[in-house]
mmCIF file of C-alpha atoms in Angstrom:
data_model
loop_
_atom_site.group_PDB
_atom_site.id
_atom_site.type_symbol
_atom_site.label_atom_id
_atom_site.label_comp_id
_atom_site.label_asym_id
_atom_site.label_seq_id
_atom_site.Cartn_x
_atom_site.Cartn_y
_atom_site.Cartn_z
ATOM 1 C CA UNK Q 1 14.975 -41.965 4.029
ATOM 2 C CA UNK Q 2 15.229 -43.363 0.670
ATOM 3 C CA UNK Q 3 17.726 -45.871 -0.430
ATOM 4 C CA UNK Q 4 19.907 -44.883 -3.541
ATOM 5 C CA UNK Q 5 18.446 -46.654 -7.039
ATOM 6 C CA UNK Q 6 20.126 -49.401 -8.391
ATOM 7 C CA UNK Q 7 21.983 -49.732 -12.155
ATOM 8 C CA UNK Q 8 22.136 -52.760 -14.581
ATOM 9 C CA UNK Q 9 25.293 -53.524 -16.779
ATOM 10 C CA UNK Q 10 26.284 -50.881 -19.642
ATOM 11 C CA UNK Q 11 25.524 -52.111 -23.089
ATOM 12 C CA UNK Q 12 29.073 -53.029 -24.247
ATOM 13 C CA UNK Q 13 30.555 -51.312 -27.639
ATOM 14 C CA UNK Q 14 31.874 -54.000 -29.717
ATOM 15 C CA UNK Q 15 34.245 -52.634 -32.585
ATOM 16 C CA UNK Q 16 32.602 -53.356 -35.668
ATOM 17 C CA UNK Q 17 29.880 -55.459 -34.620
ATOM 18 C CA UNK Q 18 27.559 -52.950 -32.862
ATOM 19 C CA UNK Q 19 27.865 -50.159 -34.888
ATOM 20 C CA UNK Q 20 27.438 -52.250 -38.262
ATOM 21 C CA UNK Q 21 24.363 -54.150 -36.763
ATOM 22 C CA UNK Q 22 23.614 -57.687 -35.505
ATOM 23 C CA UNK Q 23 23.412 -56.953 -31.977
ATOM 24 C CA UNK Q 24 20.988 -59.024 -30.307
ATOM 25 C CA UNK Q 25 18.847 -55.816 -29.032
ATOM 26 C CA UNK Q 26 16.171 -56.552 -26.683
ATOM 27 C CA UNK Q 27 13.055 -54.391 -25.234
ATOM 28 C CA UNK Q 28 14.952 -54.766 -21.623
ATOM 29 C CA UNK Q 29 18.130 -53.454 -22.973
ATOM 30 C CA UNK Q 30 16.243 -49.948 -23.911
ATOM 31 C CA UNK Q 31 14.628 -49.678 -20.971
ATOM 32 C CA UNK Q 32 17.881 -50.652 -19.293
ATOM 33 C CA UNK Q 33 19.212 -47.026 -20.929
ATOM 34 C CA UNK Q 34 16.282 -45.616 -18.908
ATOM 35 C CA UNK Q 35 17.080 -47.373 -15.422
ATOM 36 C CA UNK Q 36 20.906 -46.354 -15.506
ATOM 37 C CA UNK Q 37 19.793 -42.871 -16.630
ATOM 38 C CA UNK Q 38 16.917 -42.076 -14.015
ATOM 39 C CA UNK Q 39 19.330 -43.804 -11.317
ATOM 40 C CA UNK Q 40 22.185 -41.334 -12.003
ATOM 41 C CA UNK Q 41 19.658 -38.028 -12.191
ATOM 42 C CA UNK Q 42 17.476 -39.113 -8.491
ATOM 43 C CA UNK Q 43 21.210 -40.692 -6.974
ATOM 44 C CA UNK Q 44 22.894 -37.701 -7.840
ATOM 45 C CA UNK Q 45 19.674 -35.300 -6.138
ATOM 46 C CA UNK Q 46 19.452 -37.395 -3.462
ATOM 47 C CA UNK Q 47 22.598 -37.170 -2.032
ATOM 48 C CA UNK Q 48 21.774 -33.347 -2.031
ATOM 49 C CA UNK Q 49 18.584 -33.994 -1.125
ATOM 50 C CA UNK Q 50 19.899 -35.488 2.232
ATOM 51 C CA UNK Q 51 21.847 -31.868 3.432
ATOM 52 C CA UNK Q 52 18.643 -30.643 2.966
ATOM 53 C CA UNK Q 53 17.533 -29.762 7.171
ATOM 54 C CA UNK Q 54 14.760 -31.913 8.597
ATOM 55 C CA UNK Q 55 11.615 -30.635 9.311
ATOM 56 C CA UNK Q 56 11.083 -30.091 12.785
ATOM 57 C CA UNK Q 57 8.834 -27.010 14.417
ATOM 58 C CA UNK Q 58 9.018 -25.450 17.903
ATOM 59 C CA UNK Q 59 5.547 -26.293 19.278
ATOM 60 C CA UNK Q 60 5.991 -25.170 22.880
ATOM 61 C CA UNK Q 61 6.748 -26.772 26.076
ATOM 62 C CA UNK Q 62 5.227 -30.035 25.308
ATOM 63 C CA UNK Q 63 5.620 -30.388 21.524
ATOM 64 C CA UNK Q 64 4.118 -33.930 19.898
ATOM 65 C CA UNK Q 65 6.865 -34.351 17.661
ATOM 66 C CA UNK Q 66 6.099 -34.664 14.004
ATOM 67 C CA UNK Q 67 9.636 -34.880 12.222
ATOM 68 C CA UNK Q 68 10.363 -35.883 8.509
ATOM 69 C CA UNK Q 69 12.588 -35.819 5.603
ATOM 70 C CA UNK Q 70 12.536 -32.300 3.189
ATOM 71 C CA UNK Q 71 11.983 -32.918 -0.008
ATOM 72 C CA UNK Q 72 14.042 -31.292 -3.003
ATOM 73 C CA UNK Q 73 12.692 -28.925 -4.931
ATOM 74 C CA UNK Q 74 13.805 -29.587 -9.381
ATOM 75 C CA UNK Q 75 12.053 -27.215 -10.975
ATOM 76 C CA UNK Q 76 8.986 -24.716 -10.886
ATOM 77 C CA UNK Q 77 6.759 -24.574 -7.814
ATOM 78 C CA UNK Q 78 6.699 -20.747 -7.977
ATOM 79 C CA UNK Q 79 3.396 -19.253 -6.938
ATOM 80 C CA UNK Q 80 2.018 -15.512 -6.846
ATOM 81 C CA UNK Q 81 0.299 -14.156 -4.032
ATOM 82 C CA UNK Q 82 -1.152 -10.940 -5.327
ATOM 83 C CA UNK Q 83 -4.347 -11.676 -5.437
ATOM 84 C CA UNK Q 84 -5.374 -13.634 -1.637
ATOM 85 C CA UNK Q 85 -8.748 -15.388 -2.858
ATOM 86 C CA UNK Q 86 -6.404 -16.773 -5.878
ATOM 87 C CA UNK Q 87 -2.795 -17.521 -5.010
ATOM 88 C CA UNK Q 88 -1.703 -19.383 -8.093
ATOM 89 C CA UNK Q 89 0.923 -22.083 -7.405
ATOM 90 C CA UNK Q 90 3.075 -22.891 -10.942
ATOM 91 C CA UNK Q 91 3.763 -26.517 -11.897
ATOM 92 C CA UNK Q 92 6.837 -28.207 -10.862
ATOM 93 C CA UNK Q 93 8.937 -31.253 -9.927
ATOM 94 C CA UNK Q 94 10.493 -31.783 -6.767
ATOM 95 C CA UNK Q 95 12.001 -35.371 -5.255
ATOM 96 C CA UNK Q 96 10.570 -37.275 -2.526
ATOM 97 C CA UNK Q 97 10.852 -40.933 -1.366
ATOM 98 C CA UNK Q 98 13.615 -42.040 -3.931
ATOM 99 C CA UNK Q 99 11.104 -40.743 -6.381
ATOM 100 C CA UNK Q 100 10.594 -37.250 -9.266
ATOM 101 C CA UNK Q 101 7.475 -36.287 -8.460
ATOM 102 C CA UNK Q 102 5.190 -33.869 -10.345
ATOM 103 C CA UNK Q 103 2.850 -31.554 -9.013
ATOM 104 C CA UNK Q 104 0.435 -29.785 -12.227
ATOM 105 C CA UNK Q 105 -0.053 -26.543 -10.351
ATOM 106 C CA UNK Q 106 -2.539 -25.189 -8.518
ATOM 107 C CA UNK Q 107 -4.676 -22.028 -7.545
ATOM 108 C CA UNK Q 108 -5.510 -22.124 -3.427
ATOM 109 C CA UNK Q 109 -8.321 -19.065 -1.529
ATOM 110 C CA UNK Q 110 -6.358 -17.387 1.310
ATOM 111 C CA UNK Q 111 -8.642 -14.836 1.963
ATOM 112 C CA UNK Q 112 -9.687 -16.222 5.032
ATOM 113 C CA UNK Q 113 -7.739 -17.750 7.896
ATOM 114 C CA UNK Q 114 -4.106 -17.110 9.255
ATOM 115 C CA UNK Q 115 -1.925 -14.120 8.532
ATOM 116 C CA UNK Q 116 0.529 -17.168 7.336
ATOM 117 C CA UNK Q 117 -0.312 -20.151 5.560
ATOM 118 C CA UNK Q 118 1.835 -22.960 3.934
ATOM 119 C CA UNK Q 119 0.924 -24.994 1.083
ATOM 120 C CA UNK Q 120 2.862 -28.708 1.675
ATOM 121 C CA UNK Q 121 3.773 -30.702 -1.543
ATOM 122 C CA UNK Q 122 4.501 -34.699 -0.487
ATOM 123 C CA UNK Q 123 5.285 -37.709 -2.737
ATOM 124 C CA UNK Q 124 1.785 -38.630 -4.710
ATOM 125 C CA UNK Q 125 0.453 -41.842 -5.971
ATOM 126 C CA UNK Q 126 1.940 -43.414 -9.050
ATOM 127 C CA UNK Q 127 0.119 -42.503 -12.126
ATOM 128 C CA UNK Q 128 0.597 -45.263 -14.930
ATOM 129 C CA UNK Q 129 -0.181 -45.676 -18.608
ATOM 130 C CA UNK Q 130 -1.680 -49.036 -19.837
ATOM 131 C CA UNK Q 131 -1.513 -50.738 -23.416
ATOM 132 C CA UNK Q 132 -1.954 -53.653 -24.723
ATOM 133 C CA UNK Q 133 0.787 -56.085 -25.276
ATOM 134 C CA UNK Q 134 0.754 -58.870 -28.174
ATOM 135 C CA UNK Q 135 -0.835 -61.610 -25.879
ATOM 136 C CA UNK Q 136 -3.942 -59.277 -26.027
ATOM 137 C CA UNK Q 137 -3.792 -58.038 -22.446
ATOM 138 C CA UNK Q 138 -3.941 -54.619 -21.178
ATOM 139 C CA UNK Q 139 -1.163 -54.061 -18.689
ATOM 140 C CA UNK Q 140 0.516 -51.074 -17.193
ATOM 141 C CA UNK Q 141 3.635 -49.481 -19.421
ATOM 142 C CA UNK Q 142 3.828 -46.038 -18.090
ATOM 143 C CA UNK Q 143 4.544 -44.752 -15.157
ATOM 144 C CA UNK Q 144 5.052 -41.070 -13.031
ATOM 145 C CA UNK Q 145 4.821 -40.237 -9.760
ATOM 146 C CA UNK Q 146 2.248 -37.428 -8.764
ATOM 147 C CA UNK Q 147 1.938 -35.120 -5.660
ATOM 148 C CA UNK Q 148 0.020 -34.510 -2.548
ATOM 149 C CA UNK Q 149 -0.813 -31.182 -1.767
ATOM 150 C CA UNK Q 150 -2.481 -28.946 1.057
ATOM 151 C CA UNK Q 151 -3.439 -25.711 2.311
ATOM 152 C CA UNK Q 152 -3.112 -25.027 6.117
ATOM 153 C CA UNK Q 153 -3.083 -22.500 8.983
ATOM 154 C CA UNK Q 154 0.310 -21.641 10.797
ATOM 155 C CA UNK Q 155 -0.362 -19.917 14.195
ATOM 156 C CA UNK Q 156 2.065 -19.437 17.051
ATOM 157 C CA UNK Q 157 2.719 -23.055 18.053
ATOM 158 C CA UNK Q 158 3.241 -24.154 14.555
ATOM 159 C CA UNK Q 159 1.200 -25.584 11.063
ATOM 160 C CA UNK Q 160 -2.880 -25.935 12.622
ATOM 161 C CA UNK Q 161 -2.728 -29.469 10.653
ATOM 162 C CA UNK Q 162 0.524 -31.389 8.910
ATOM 163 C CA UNK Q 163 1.037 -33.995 6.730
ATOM 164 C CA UNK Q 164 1.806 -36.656 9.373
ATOM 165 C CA UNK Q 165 0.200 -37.808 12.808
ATOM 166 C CA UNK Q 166 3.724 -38.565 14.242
ATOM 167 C CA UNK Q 167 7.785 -38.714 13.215
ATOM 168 C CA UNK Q 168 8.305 -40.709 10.253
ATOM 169 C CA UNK Q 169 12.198 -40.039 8.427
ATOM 170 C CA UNK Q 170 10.979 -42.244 5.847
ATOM 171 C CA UNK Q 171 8.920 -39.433 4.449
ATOM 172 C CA UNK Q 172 9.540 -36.476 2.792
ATOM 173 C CA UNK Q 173 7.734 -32.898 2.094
ATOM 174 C CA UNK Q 174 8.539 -29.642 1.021
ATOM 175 C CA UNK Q 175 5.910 -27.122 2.144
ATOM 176 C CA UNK Q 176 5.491 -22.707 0.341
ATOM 177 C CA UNK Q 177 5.470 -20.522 2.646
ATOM 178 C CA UNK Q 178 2.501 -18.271 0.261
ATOM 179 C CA UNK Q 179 1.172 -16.285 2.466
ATOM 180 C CA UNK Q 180 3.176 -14.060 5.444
ATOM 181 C CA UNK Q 181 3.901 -10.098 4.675
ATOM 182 C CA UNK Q 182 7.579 -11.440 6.226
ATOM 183 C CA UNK Q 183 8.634 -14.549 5.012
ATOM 184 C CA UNK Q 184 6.951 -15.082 1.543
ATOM 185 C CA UNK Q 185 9.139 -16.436 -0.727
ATOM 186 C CA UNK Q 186 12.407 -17.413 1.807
ATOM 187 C CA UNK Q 187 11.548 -20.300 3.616
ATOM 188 C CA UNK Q 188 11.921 -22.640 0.112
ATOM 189 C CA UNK Q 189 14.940 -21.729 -0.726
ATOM 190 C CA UNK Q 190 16.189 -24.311 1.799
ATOM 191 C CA UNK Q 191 14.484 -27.372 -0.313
ATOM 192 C CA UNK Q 192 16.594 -26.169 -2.818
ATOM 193 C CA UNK Q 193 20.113 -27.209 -4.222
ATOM 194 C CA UNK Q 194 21.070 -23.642 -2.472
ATOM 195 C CA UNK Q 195 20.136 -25.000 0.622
ATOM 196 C CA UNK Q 196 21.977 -28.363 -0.062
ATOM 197 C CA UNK Q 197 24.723 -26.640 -0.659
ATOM 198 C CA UNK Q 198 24.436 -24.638 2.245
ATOM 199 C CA UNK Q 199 24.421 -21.432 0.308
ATOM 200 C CA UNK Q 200 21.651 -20.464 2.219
ATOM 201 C CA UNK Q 201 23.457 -20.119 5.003
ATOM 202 C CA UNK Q 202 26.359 -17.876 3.678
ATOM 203 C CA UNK Q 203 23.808 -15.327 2.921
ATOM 204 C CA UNK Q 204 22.925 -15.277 6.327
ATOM 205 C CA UNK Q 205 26.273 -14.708 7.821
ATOM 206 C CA UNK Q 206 27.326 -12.206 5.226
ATOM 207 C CA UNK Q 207 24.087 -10.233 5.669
ATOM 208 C CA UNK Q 208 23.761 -7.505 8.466
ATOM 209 C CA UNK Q 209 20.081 -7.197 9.859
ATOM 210 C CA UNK Q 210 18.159 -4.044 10.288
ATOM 211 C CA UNK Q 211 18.307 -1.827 13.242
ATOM 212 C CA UNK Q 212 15.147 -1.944 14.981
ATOM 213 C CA UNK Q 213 13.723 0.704 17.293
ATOM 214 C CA UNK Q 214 13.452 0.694 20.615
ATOM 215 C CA UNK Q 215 10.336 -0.789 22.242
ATOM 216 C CA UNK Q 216 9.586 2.187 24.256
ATOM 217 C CA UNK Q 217 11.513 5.118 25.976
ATOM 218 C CA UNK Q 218 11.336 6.106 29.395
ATOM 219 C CA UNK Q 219 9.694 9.011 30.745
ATOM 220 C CA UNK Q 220 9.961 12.482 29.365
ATOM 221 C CA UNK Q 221 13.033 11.072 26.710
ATOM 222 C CA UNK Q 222 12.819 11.270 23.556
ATOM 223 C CA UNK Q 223 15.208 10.574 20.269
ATOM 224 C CA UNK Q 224 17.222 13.667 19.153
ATOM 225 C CA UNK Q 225 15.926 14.395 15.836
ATOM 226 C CA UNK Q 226 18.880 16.790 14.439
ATOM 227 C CA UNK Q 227 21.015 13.896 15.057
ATOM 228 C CA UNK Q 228 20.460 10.557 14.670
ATOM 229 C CA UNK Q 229 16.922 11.002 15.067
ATOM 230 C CA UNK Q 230 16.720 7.041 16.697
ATOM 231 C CA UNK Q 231 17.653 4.872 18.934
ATOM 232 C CA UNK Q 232 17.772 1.646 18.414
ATOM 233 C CA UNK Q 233 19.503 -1.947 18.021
ATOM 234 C CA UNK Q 234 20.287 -5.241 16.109
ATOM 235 C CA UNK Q 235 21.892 -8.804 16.910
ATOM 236 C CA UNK Q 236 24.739 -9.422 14.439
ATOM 237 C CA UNK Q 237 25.249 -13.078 13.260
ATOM 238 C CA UNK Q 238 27.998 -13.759 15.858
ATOM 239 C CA UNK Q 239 25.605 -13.185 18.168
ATOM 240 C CA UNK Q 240 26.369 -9.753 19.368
ATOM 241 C CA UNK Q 241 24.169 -6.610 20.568
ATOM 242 C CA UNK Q 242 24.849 -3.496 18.724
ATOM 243 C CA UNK Q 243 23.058 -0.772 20.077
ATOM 244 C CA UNK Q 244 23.089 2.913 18.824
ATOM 245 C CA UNK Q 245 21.132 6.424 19.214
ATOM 246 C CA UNK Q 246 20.679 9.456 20.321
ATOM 247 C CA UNK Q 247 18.661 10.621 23.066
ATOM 248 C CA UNK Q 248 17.376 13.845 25.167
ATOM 249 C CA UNK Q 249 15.586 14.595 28.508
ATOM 250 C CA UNK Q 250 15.644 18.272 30.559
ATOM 251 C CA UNK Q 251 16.745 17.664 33.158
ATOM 252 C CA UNK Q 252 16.249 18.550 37.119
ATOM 253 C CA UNK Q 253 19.275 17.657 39.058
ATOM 254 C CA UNK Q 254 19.383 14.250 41.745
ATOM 255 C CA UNK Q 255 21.477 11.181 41.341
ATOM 256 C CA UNK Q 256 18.412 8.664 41.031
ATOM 257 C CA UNK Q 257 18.700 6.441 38.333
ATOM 258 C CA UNK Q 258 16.940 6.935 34.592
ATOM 259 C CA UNK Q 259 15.515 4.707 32.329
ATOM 260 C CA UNK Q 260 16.157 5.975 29.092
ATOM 261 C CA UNK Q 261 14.081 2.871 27.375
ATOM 262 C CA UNK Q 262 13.550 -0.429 26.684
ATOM 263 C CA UNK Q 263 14.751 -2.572 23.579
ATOM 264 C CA UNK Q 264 12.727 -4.411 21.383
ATOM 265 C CA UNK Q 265 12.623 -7.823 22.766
ATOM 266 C CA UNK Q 266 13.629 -9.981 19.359
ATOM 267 C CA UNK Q 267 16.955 -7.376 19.256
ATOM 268 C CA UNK Q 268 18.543 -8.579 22.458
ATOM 269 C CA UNK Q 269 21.283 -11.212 23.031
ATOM 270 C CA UNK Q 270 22.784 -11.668 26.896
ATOM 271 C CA UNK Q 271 23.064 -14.289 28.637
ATOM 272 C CA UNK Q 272 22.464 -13.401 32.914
ATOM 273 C CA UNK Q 273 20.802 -10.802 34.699
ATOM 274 C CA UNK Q 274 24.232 -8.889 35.264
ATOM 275 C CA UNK Q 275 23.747 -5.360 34.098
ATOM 276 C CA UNK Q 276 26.499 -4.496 30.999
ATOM 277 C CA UNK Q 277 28.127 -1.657 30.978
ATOM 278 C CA UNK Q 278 28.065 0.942 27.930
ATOM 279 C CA UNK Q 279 30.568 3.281 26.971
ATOM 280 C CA UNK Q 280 28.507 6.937 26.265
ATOM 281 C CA UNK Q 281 29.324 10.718 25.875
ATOM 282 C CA UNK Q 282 26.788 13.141 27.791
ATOM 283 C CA UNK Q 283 26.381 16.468 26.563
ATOM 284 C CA UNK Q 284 24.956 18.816 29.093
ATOM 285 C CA UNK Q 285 24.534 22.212 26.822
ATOM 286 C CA UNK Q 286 28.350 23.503 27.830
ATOM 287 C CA UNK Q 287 30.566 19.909 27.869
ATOM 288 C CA UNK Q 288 31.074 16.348 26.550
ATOM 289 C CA UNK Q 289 31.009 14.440 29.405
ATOM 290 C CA UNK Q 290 32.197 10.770 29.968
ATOM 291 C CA UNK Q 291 31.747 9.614 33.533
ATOM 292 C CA UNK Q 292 27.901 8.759 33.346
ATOM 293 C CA UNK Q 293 27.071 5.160 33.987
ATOM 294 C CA UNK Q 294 25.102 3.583 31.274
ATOM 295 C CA UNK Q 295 23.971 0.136 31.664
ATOM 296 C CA UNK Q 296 21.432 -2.083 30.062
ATOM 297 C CA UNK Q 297 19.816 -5.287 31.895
ATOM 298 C CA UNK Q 298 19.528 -8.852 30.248
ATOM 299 C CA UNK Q 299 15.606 -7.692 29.527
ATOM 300 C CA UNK Q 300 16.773 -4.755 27.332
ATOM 301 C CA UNK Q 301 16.261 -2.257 29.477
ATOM 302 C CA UNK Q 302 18.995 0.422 29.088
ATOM 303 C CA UNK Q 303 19.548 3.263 32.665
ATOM 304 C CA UNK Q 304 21.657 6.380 32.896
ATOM 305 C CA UNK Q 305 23.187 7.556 36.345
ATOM 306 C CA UNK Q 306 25.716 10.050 37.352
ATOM 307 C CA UNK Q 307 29.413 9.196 37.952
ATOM 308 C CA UNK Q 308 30.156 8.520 41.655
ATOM 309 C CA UNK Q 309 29.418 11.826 44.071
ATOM 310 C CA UNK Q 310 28.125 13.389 40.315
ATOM 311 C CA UNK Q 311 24.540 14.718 40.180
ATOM 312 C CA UNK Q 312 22.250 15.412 36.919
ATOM 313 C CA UNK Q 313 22.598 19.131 35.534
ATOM 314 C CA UNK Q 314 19.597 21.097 35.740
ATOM 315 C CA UNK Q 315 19.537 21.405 31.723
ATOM 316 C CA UNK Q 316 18.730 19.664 28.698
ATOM 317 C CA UNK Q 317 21.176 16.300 28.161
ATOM 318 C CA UNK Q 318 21.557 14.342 25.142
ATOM 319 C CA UNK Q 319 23.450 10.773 25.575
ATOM 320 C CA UNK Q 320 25.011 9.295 22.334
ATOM 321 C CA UNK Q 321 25.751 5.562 22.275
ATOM 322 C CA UNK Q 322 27.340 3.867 19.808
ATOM 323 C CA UNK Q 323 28.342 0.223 21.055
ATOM 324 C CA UNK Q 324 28.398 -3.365 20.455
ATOM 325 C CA UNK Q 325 27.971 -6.129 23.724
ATOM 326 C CA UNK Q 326 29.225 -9.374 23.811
ATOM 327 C CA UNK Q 327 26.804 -10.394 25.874
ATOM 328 C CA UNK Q 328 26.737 -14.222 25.576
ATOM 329 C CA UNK Q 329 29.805 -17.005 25.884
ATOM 330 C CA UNK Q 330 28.692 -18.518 22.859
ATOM 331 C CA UNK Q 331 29.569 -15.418 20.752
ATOM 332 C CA UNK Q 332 33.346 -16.234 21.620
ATOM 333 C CA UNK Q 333 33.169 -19.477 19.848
ATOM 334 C CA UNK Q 334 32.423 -17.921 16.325
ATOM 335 C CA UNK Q 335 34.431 -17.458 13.845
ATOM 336 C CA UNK Q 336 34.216 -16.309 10.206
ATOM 337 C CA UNK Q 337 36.633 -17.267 7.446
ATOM 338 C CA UNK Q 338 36.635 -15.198 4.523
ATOM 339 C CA UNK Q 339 39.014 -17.036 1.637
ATOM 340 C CA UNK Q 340 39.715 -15.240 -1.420
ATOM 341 C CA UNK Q 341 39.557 -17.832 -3.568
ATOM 342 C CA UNK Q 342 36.442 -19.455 -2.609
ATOM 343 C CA UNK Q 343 34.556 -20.509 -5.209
ATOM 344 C CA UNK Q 344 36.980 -19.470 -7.571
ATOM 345 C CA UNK Q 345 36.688 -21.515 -10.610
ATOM 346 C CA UNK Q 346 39.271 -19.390 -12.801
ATOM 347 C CA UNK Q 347 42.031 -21.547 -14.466
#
């Protein structure tokens, strides 16, 4: 982690000597304007800079850990990915390492490899600017940091190569996300002052996910197009399992259980292998019934049976569910707090 820059003394405004002239000025006094500058712009990003999450990716049961800083990203770094064999990266700045660094731009082939591939951006070497000084010798005078940058694979257990060999907190790296049909253009917003600022992260509890469809249905059932036409489900940012549909099978009598289907694996939240129960109406071609058993399994699989000493009609049923599971212990520990006057800067 970087250390905060340090500042040298504020030039002094003496009443009617400064202004008027005869000030002893001297070269260091300039560049002094430029220390106390630069250290209140990278202090001032680096404090957001250090909200920022680490880096740290799920690599399986026995993960080698390779941890670091995120860097911030200033200004730029936007890229299109329309054309795979070209994907043009923009120039930017971004801190890293106590440092602004600058990365030119940059044009990368994706055609081949991975259906996702990141491009990583890390602190570069210092580029300086030599002249030469009065005593006739050439010395450095200029100086800007540049960037590293690289194109790799990202499979299931992670980036196929990263920028270091093992945990190191002392650097930093942002890394675009340029190629996935999912995730394109998300995953750096969080090495930006939005993510700092955790801004990110309201988004994502304010925002309601998608239903998804079930993963398959069970034999002989199938959605009931007039109505909802689906059935399907969604995990809500408490943590809850909303599940709702409507679904049809004819019948043949018998009190055997039926699997009406199977949710899609990434939509399911329980905790346990204890069967929850779910409230459903049963329409058998003549009455809205209640007293069917609906239940779904901590592996998403969701099974009708009769009420006690009930049997299955020898007709066409459709079940309609409309219900939401609190499945999990954790979901009882979140709360939301929406405040009127957040964020309101009105005087």
């Amino acid at each position: 982690m970087a250390t905060y820059k340090t500042k040298v003394k504020d030039l002094k405004n003496i009443s009617n000597k400064t202004d008027i002239g005869g000030a002893p000025f001297w070269g260091d006094d300039i560049l002094g304007l430029q220390i106390n500058a630069k250290a209140d712009f990278i202090n001032t990003n680096e404090s957001l800079r250090r909200r920022l999450p680490l880096y740290e990716y799920d690599r399986g049961a026995s993960p080698a850990e390779k941890m670091h800083g995120s860097a911030l990203i200033l200004s730029g770094l936007t890229y299109n990915s329309a054309n795979p064999s070209a994907v043009v990266v923009d120039s930017g700045y971004f801190l890293a390492e106590g440092e602004v660094c600058f990365y030119p731009g940059g044009t990368f082939n994706t055609s081949s490899g991975s259906a996702v591939q990141w491009v990583y951006l890390g602190k570069g070497a210092a580029l300086t600017e030599s002249r030469v000084f009065a005593d006739g010798v050439n010395k450095e005078f200029k100086v800007e940091y540049g960037a590293t940058a690289y194109l790799t694979n990202v499979g299931t257990t992670g980036p196929a190569t990263e920028p270091l060999t093992s945990a190191d907190l002392t650097k930093d790296f942002l890394f675009l996300t340029i190629v996935d049909t999912t995730a394109s253009g998300y995953t750096e917003k969080y090495f930006t002052t939005d993510g700092a600022h955790k801004l990110t992260e309201i988004g994502e509890a304010l925002t309601f996910p998608a239903f998804t469809d079930f993963a398959s249905l069970g034999t002989g059932w199938a959605t009931d197009a007039p109505l909802f036409g689906k059935l399907a489900s969604r995990v809500l940012p408490n943590g809850q399992t909303q599940i709702a549909g409507a679904v049809k099978k004819t019948m043949s009598g018998g009190s055997s259980p039926e699997v009406i289907g199977t949710m899609a694996k990434e939509n399911i939240s329980f905790s346990g292998s204890v069967n929850v129960p779910i409230p459903c109406i049963v329409y058998d071609q003549t009455n809205y019934l209640t007293n069917y058993q609906l239940t779904v399994s901590s592996s998403g699989v969701l099974t009708l049976k009769p009420g006690p000493s009930a049997t299955f009609p020898t007709a066409l049923i459709v079940v309609f569910i409309d219900y939401t599971m609190t499945g999990a212990t954790s979901v009882f520990n979140q709360s939301y707090t929406y405040n009127k006057t957040f964020m309101n800067v009105t005087p």
